[in-house]
Amino acid sequence: MRITRAYLVGGGVIGLVGCSLVQEQFPDQQVMYEKATSLPSLEIPPDLMPPSVDEEMALPGSKAGTKAGVTRYSEYGTTPEVRQTEKKVLPLQDDLRVVREGNKRWLVVKATPEKVWSKVHDFWLDQGFLIKTEDPRIGVLETDWLENRSNIPQSGIRNLLGKVLDGLYDSSTRDRFRIRLERGEAADTTEIYVSHLGAEEIVQGDTTSWQTRPNDPELEAVMLQRLMVFMGVQEQKAKTQIAADPRRGDQAHLTSAETVVVEEDFPRAWRHAGLALDRAGFTVEDRDRSKGVYFVRYNDPLKEKEKKGFFASLWSSELPSEEQYQVQLLNRGTQTEITVLNKGGTPDSSPTGKRILTLLHDQLK
């Protein structure tokens, strides 16, 4: 926690805090994000007609914030009446369960991705996040960065000042999340994966800089639990299911032949590889399960640091200089072999290609 403004003005603030010194208490919440607030509806001048716009009649992909020609899961083959019915069908309650293997958790929902997509979209807005990117074609939604304020001490002074100058305090950490929907192995089921990406501000002498911080599986678990409750599962039941901890040994091995061998069959390795790519910060542009290929972009941090700092890459509106790669999974029966290919589809033995394999191995083992 740091104080973003160095000085407080005048005796008014001193009088406000007065004799309110109490022992600092830290919240027991792992995440505390400020909710987004709604503004009053725009008032139309009396001499103007309000725009005749019916959002339910808009063409798919034509709504604000979406790409032209891109249809959301929630818009596939549905009418406004069907979409309203689906909102009543969810929450799902007993039609949802948690699967956990090691530090990997995901949800299995007895509903199609078309029905689940809009629900998870609304969940992130309810948590206070803005949606940065969404691509229903590959079932991926990513939030924007948001400050996690859970580690700001909640002392008497803090509580009083927070009512007046809440922006005075900054936790120096930022989080964003990526959610991926996969069609489940059983008919009409959906698997939901949540991955966390974090950043923190580091003090270096008289300056500060933003750096990535390690992926936090427990933070992912918190958001999965909240998603379950949002979908209608009782809070205690969600907490119990998330806490279940089946152990397993290392399932992935990095070989000298520049491959990662996963001790899983192809369907399971395919899903775990998708989560590993999300956790490692890759941009998945497309995927072809029949060929076992994820088409990804990767911004090599070692190259990027030579051009600009991490803070600039975090908050800049400019697109990062990501390069295209292919992550290929080969079915070897009870094992799956993963290799990295360049944009042209040939094996990539460059230092960046080796770093990609190392990142995948770290997430899959």
Short mmCIF file of C-alpha atoms in Angstrom, two decimals:
data_model
loop_
_atom_site.label_atom_id
_atom_site.label_comp_id
_atom_site.label_asym_id
_atom_site.label_seq_id
_atom_site.Cartn_x
_atom_site.Cartn_y
_atom_site.Cartn_z
CA MET A 1 0.00 0.00 0.00
CA ARG A 2 1.21 3.46 -0.79
CA ILE A 3 -0.18 7.00 -0.41
CA THR A 4 -0.54 8.59 -3.81
CA ARG A 5 -0.64 12.19 -2.60
CA ALA A 6 2.11 13.47 -0.35
CA TYR A 7 0.33 16.26 1.47
CA LEU A 8 -3.04 16.87 3.13
CA VAL A 9 -4.24 20.44 3.37
CA GLY A 10 -5.32 22.32 6.49
CA GLY A 11 -6.75 21.77 9.90
CA GLY A 12 -10.05 20.50 8.48
CA VAL A 13 -8.54 17.11 7.74
CA ILE A 14 -6.74 17.07 11.11
CA GLY A 15 -9.99 17.85 12.83
CA LEU A 16 -11.72 15.12 10.87
CA VAL A 17 -9.40 12.40 12.09
CA GLY A 18 -9.08 13.95 15.58
CA CYS A 19 -8.89 11.27 18.23
CA SER A 20 -9.89 8.44 15.90
CA LEU A 21 -6.64 6.50 16.18
CA VAL A 22 -7.43 2.80 16.51
CA GLN A 23 -5.50 -0.37 15.94
CA GLU A 24 -5.29 -1.22 12.23
CA GLN A 25 -7.33 -4.17 11.10
CA PHE A 26 -6.85 -5.93 7.81
CA PRO A 27 -9.84 -7.22 5.85
CA ASP A 28 -10.19 -10.96 5.48
CA GLN A 29 -11.19 -10.59 1.83
CA GLN A 30 -8.67 -11.64 -0.79
CA VAL A 31 -10.08 -9.30 -3.41
CA MET A 32 -11.90 -5.99 -3.04
CA TYR A 33 -12.73 -4.19 -6.26
CA GLU A 34 -14.73 -0.99 -6.42
CA LYS A 35 -18.06 -1.44 -8.15
CA ALA A 36 -18.78 0.50 -11.29
CA THR A 37 -21.55 3.03 -10.76
CA SER A 38 -24.34 3.91 -13.17
CA LEU A 39 -24.97 7.50 -14.23
CA PRO A 40 -28.47 8.97 -14.55
CA SER A 41 -30.16 8.51 -17.90
CA LEU A 42 -29.42 11.17 -20.48
CA GLU A 43 -32.17 13.78 -20.56
CA ILE A 44 -33.47 14.61 -24.02
CA PRO A 45 -34.25 18.33 -24.63
CA PRO A 46 -38.02 18.86 -25.04
CA ASP A 47 -37.65 20.06 -28.65
CA LEU A 48 -35.85 16.88 -29.72
CA MET A 49 -37.21 13.41 -30.28
CA PRO A 50 -35.48 10.60 -28.37
CA PRO A 51 -33.61 8.22 -30.65
CA SER A 52 -35.69 5.26 -31.72
CA VAL A 53 -33.20 2.52 -30.93
CA ASP A 54 -34.17 -0.92 -29.78
CA GLU A 55 -31.07 -2.81 -28.61
CA GLU A 56 -32.88 -6.11 -29.02
CA MET A 57 -33.36 -5.34 -32.73
CA ALA A 58 -29.71 -4.41 -33.35
CA LEU A 59 -27.80 -6.62 -35.72
CA PRO A 60 -25.33 -9.00 -34.04
CA GLY A 61 -22.01 -7.25 -33.52
CA SER A 62 -23.50 -3.79 -34.03
CA LYS A 63 -23.83 -2.87 -30.37
CA ALA A 64 -21.49 -0.39 -28.79
CA GLY A 65 -18.20 -1.91 -27.76
CA THR A 66 -18.38 -4.87 -30.13
CA LYS A 67 -16.70 -5.47 -33.43
CA ALA A 68 -18.80 -5.25 -36.55
CA GLY A 69 -19.80 -8.68 -37.79
CA VAL A 70 -18.90 -10.43 -34.51
CA THR A 71 -21.78 -12.34 -32.96
CA ARG A 72 -21.88 -13.11 -29.26
CA TYR A 73 -22.65 -16.55 -27.88
CA SER A 74 -25.80 -15.07 -26.40
CA GLU A 75 -26.97 -13.97 -29.87
CA TYR A 76 -26.48 -17.25 -31.75
CA GLY A 77 -29.83 -18.36 -33.14
CA THR A 78 -31.88 -16.65 -30.44
CA THR A 79 -34.73 -14.16 -30.38
CA PRO A 80 -35.26 -11.50 -27.71
CA GLU A 81 -37.93 -13.73 -26.13
CA VAL A 82 -35.53 -16.69 -26.00
CA ARG A 83 -32.79 -14.55 -24.45
CA GLN A 84 -35.19 -13.35 -21.75
CA THR A 85 -36.16 -16.98 -21.10
CA GLU A 86 -32.50 -17.97 -20.81
CA LYS A 87 -31.97 -15.30 -18.15
CA LYS A 88 -34.76 -16.98 -16.16
CA VAL A 89 -33.29 -20.45 -16.75
CA LEU A 90 -30.02 -19.32 -15.17
CA PRO A 91 -28.96 -19.32 -12.29
CA LEU A 92 -28.15 -23.00 -12.66
CA GLN A 93 -27.78 -24.06 -9.00
CA ASP A 94 -27.41 -27.87 -9.00
CA ASP A 95 -26.43 -27.99 -12.67
CA LEU A 96 -22.91 -26.81 -11.88
CA ARG A 97 -19.89 -28.54 -10.38
CA VAL A 98 -16.20 -27.85 -9.77
CA VAL A 99 -13.38 -29.95 -11.20
CA ARG A 100 -9.94 -29.58 -9.64
CA GLU A 101 -6.57 -31.08 -10.48
CA GLY A 102 -3.66 -29.68 -8.49
CA ASN A 103 -3.83 -25.88 -8.70
CA LYS A 104 -6.16 -26.01 -11.72
CA ARG A 105 -9.88 -25.52 -11.20
CA TRP A 106 -12.72 -25.11 -13.62
CA LEU A 107 -16.50 -25.27 -13.65
CA VAL A 108 -18.67 -27.69 -15.60
CA VAL A 109 -22.15 -26.34 -16.31
CA LYS A 110 -25.12 -28.29 -17.65
CA ALA A 111 -25.88 -25.70 -20.31
CA THR A 112 -24.60 -24.82 -23.75
CA PRO A 113 -22.01 -22.05 -24.27
CA GLU A 114 -24.72 -20.01 -25.98
CA LYS A 115 -26.64 -19.85 -22.69
CA VAL A 116 -23.60 -19.39 -20.44
CA TRP A 117 -21.82 -16.63 -22.37
CA SER A 118 -24.11 -13.73 -21.43
CA LYS A 119 -24.17 -14.85 -17.79
CA VAL A 120 -20.39 -14.77 -17.36
CA HIS A 121 -20.33 -11.45 -19.25
CA ASP A 122 -22.76 -9.95 -16.71
CA PHE A 123 -20.76 -11.45 -13.83
CA TRP A 124 -17.61 -9.46 -14.62
CA LEU A 125 -19.59 -6.24 -14.93
CA ASP A 126 -21.18 -7.01 -11.56
CA GLN A 127 -17.68 -7.41 -10.07
CA GLY A 128 -16.77 -3.91 -11.22
CA PHE A 129 -14.63 -4.84 -14.22
CA LEU A 130 -14.81 -3.37 -17.69
CA ILE A 131 -14.69 -5.82 -20.58
CA LYS A 132 -11.57 -5.19 -22.65
CA THR A 133 -11.92 -7.86 -25.32
CA GLU A 134 -14.42 -10.59 -26.09
CA ASP A 135 -14.40 -13.13 -28.89
CA PRO A 136 -17.33 -15.57 -28.71
CA ARG A 137 -16.01 -17.30 -31.81
CA ILE A 138 -13.32 -18.90 -29.64
CA GLY A 139 -15.15 -18.43 -26.33
CA VAL A 140 -12.72 -15.95 -24.74
CA LEU A 141 -13.53 -12.83 -22.69
CA GLU A 142 -10.91 -10.63 -21.01
CA THR A 143 -11.39 -7.86 -18.47
CA ASP A 144 -9.47 -4.61 -18.24
CA TRP A 145 -7.02 -3.90 -15.41
CA LEU A 146 -8.57 -3.06 -12.03
CA GLU A 147 -7.06 -2.17 -8.67
CA ASN A 148 -7.30 -4.75 -5.89
CA ARG A 149 -7.85 -2.71 -2.71
CA SER A 150 -8.02 -5.63 -0.26
CA ASN A 151 -4.52 -5.02 1.15
CA ILE A 152 -5.18 -1.39 2.14
CA PRO A 153 -5.29 -1.23 5.98
CA GLN A 154 -8.78 -0.38 7.26
CA SER A 155 -7.85 1.73 10.30
CA GLY A 156 -10.08 4.34 11.90
CA ILE A 157 -8.14 7.08 10.11
CA ARG A 158 -8.37 5.19 6.82
CA ASN A 159 -12.13 4.78 7.16
CA LEU A 160 -12.65 8.48 7.93
CA LEU A 161 -10.34 9.73 5.20
CA GLY A 162 -11.77 7.26 2.74
CA LYS A 163 -15.13 8.98 2.94
CA VAL A 164 -13.57 12.24 1.82
CA LEU A 165 -10.40 11.38 -0.08
CA ASP A 166 -10.70 7.76 -1.11
CA GLY A 167 -8.28 8.31 -4.00
CA LEU A 168 -5.58 9.13 -1.45
CA TYR A 169 -4.85 5.41 -1.02
CA ASP A 170 -3.59 3.08 -3.73
CA SER A 171 -2.80 -0.61 -3.28
CA SER A 172 -0.14 -0.60 -6.03
CA THR A 173 -1.55 -3.82 -7.50
CA ARG A 174 -3.68 -4.38 -10.57
CA ASP A 175 -5.53 -7.49 -11.74
CA ARG A 176 -7.26 -8.62 -14.86
CA PHE A 177 -8.92 -11.92 -15.68
CA ARG A 178 -9.48 -14.00 -18.76
CA ILE A 179 -12.41 -16.39 -18.97
CA ARG A 180 -12.59 -19.22 -21.49
CA LEU A 181 -15.60 -21.34 -22.43
CA GLU A 182 -15.10 -24.82 -23.85
CA ARG A 183 -17.79 -27.24 -24.93
CA GLY A 184 -17.79 -30.05 -22.39
CA GLU A 185 -17.18 -33.72 -23.07
CA ALA A 186 -20.81 -34.49 -22.22
CA ALA A 187 -23.53 -33.20 -24.53
CA ASP A 188 -24.91 -29.72 -23.79
CA THR A 189 -22.32 -28.91 -21.14
CA THR A 190 -19.84 -26.05 -20.89
CA GLU A 191 -16.49 -25.88 -19.13
CA ILE A 192 -15.55 -22.47 -17.67
CA TYR A 193 -11.90 -21.60 -17.05
CA VAL A 194 -10.75 -18.43 -15.27
CA SER A 195 -7.12 -17.28 -15.40
CA HIS A 196 -5.50 -14.39 -13.54
CA LEU A 197 -2.94 -11.88 -14.78
CA GLY A 198 -1.41 -9.44 -12.29
CA ALA A 199 0.85 -6.40 -12.10
CA GLU A 200 2.42 -4.50 -9.21
CA GLU A 201 4.18 -1.18 -8.81
CA ILE A 202 7.76 -1.55 -7.58
CA VAL A 203 9.67 1.26 -5.85
CA GLN A 204 13.18 1.68 -7.22
CA GLY A 205 14.93 4.53 -5.43
CA ASP A 206 13.06 7.72 -6.26
CA THR A 207 11.08 6.15 -9.09
CA THR A 208 8.55 3.40 -9.51
CA SER A 209 7.89 0.91 -12.29
CA TRP A 210 5.16 -1.59 -13.11
CA GLN A 211 6.07 -5.26 -13.37
CA THR A 212 4.15 -8.47 -13.87
CA ARG A 213 3.54 -10.54 -10.77
CA PRO A 214 3.06 -14.31 -10.68
CA ASN A 215 -0.24 -15.88 -11.65
CA ASP A 216 -2.36 -16.46 -8.53
CA PRO A 217 -4.39 -19.73 -8.65
CA GLU A 218 -6.05 -18.88 -5.33
CA LEU A 219 -7.29 -15.58 -6.73
CA GLU A 220 -8.73 -17.55 -9.65
CA ALA A 221 -10.46 -19.79 -7.11
CA VAL A 222 -12.01 -16.76 -5.39
CA MET A 223 -13.47 -15.53 -8.68
CA LEU A 224 -14.73 -19.02 -9.60
CA GLN A 225 -16.47 -19.21 -6.23
CA ARG A 226 -18.06 -15.80 -6.77
CA LEU A 227 -19.17 -16.88 -10.24
CA MET A 228 -20.82 -19.97 -8.77
CA VAL A 229 -22.72 -17.82 -6.27
CA PHE A 230 -23.68 -15.40 -9.06
CA MET A 231 -25.12 -18.36 -10.97
CA GLY A 232 -27.24 -19.39 -8.01
CA VAL A 233 -25.15 -21.86 -6.02
CA GLN A 234 -25.38 -21.44 -2.25
CA GLU A 235 -22.29 -19.68 -0.92
CA GLN A 236 -21.28 -22.40 1.55
CA LYS A 237 -21.68 -25.12 -1.09
CA ALA A 238 -19.56 -23.14 -3.55
CA LYS A 239 -16.87 -22.61 -0.91
CA THR A 240 -16.79 -26.33 -0.06
CA GLN A 241 -16.49 -27.44 -3.68
CA ILE A 242 -13.76 -24.92 -4.47
CA ALA A 243 -11.76 -26.00 -1.40
CA ALA A 244 -11.60 -29.69 -2.41
CA ASP A 245 -7.96 -30.51 -3.13
CA PRO A 246 -7.24 -33.74 -5.04
CA ARG A 247 -3.47 -34.11 -5.27
CA ARG A 248 -1.55 -35.11 -8.35
CA GLY A 249 2.09 -35.32 -9.36
CA ASP A 250 3.83 -33.51 -12.19
CA GLN A 251 2.03 -34.19 -15.45
CA ALA A 252 4.35 -32.42 -17.88
CA HIS A 253 8.02 -32.88 -18.79
CA LEU A 254 10.27 -30.66 -20.87
CA THR A 255 12.39 -32.82 -23.18
CA SER A 256 15.72 -32.17 -24.84
CA ALA A 257 13.94 -32.44 -28.21
CA GLU A 258 12.29 -29.05 -27.56
CA THR A 259 8.88 -30.48 -26.77
CA VAL A 260 6.67 -30.71 -23.71
CA VAL A 261 5.24 -34.18 -23.04
CA VAL A 262 2.03 -34.18 -21.01
CA GLU A 263 0.94 -37.36 -19.23
CA GLU A 264 -2.67 -36.92 -20.34
CA ASP A 265 -4.78 -37.93 -23.31
CA PHE A 266 -5.46 -35.34 -25.98
CA PRO A 267 -8.90 -34.04 -24.85
CA ARG A 268 -7.67 -33.29 -21.33
CA ALA A 269 -4.31 -31.90 -22.50
CA TRP A 270 -6.11 -29.65 -24.99
CA ARG A 271 -8.14 -28.02 -22.23
CA HIS A 272 -5.19 -27.69 -19.88
CA ALA A 273 -3.06 -26.17 -22.64
CA GLY A 274 -5.72 -23.51 -23.25
CA LEU A 275 -5.70 -22.56 -19.56
CA ALA A 276 -1.87 -22.56 -19.55
CA LEU A 277 -1.80 -20.16 -22.50
CA ASP A 278 -4.26 -17.85 -20.74
CA ARG A 279 -2.30 -17.87 -17.48
CA ALA A 280 0.96 -17.15 -19.29
CA GLY A 281 -0.56 -14.09 -21.00
CA PHE A 282 -0.72 -15.33 -24.59
CA THR A 283 -3.28 -13.87 -26.96
CA VAL A 284 -5.17 -16.78 -28.53
CA GLU A 285 -6.36 -15.60 -31.94
CA ASP A 286 -7.83 -18.87 -33.16
CA ARG A 287 -7.75 -22.59 -32.57
CA ASP A 288 -8.29 -25.73 -34.61
CA ARG A 289 -8.93 -28.70 -32.37
CA SER A 290 -9.10 -31.14 -35.29
CA LYS A 291 -5.46 -30.27 -36.06
CA GLY A 292 -4.51 -29.72 -32.41
CA VAL A 293 -3.32 -26.15 -33.01
CA TYR A 294 -3.67 -22.94 -31.00
CA PHE A 295 -2.84 -19.84 -33.06
CA VAL A 296 -1.34 -17.35 -30.61
CA ARG A 297 0.46 -14.05 -30.35
CA TYR A 298 3.22 -13.61 -27.83
CA ASN A 299 4.87 -10.41 -26.67
CA ASP A 300 8.35 -11.50 -25.57
CA PRO A 301 9.08 -9.42 -22.43
CA LEU A 302 12.84 -9.65 -22.97
CA LYS A 303 12.46 -8.00 -26.35
CA GLU A 304 9.84 -5.51 -25.15
CA LYS A 305 11.98 -4.23 -22.27
CA GLU A 306 14.56 -3.11 -24.77
CA LYS A 307 12.01 -0.78 -26.36
CA LYS A 308 9.83 0.52 -23.52
CA GLY A 309 8.96 -0.07 -19.89
CA PHE A 310 6.28 -2.41 -18.65
CA PHE A 311 4.13 0.46 -17.38
CA ALA A 312 3.88 1.83 -20.91
CA SER A 313 2.88 -1.55 -22.28
CA LEU A 314 0.26 -1.96 -19.53
CA TRP A 315 -1.58 1.30 -19.96
CA SER A 316 -0.70 2.37 -23.49
CA SER A 317 -3.44 2.24 -26.11
CA GLU A 318 -0.88 1.08 -28.65
CA LEU A 319 -0.98 -2.59 -29.57
CA PRO A 320 2.02 -4.56 -28.26
CA SER A 321 4.49 -5.85 -30.80
CA GLU A 322 3.32 -9.45 -30.53
CA GLU A 323 4.55 -12.10 -32.92
CA GLN A 324 2.49 -14.98 -34.26
CA TYR A 325 3.16 -18.57 -33.25
CA GLN A 326 1.40 -21.91 -33.35
CA VAL A 327 1.21 -24.22 -30.36
CA GLN A 328 0.63 -27.73 -31.68
CA LEU A 329 -0.63 -30.69 -29.66
CA LEU A 330 0.03 -34.19 -31.03
CA ASN A 331 -1.99 -37.16 -29.83
CA ARG A 332 0.30 -39.94 -28.54
CA GLY A 333 -2.34 -42.17 -26.93
CA THR A 334 -2.10 -41.73 -23.16
CA GLN A 335 0.36 -38.87 -23.70
CA THR A 336 0.24 -35.59 -25.61
CA GLU A 337 3.25 -33.91 -27.17
CA ILE A 338 3.38 -30.11 -27.45
CA THR A 339 5.65 -28.23 -29.85
CA VAL A 340 5.98 -24.57 -30.86
CA LEU A 341 5.81 -23.61 -34.53
CA ASN A 342 6.47 -20.28 -36.18
CA LYS A 343 3.91 -18.34 -38.21
CA GLY A 344 4.66 -20.50 -41.26
CA GLY A 345 3.96 -23.74 -39.38
CA THR A 346 7.54 -25.04 -39.10
CA PRO A 347 9.29 -25.86 -35.78
CA ASP A 348 10.58 -22.75 -34.01
CA SER A 349 13.93 -23.26 -32.29
CA SER A 350 14.56 -19.56 -31.55
CA PRO A 351 15.15 -18.33 -27.98
CA THR A 352 11.58 -17.01 -27.94
CA GLY A 353 10.22 -20.39 -29.04
CA LYS A 354 12.12 -22.06 -26.21
CA ARG A 355 10.78 -19.53 -23.71
CA ILE A 356 7.23 -20.30 -24.86
CA LEU A 357 7.80 -24.00 -24.21
CA THR A 358 9.24 -23.23 -20.77
CA LEU A 359 6.22 -21.10 -19.87
CA LEU A 360 3.84 -23.85 -20.96
CA HIS A 361 5.79 -26.45 -19.01
CA ASP A 362 5.66 -24.32 -15.84
CA GLN A 363 1.87 -24.02 -16.13
CA LEU A 364 1.17 -27.63 -17.11
CA LYS A 365 3.33 -29.51 -14.62
#
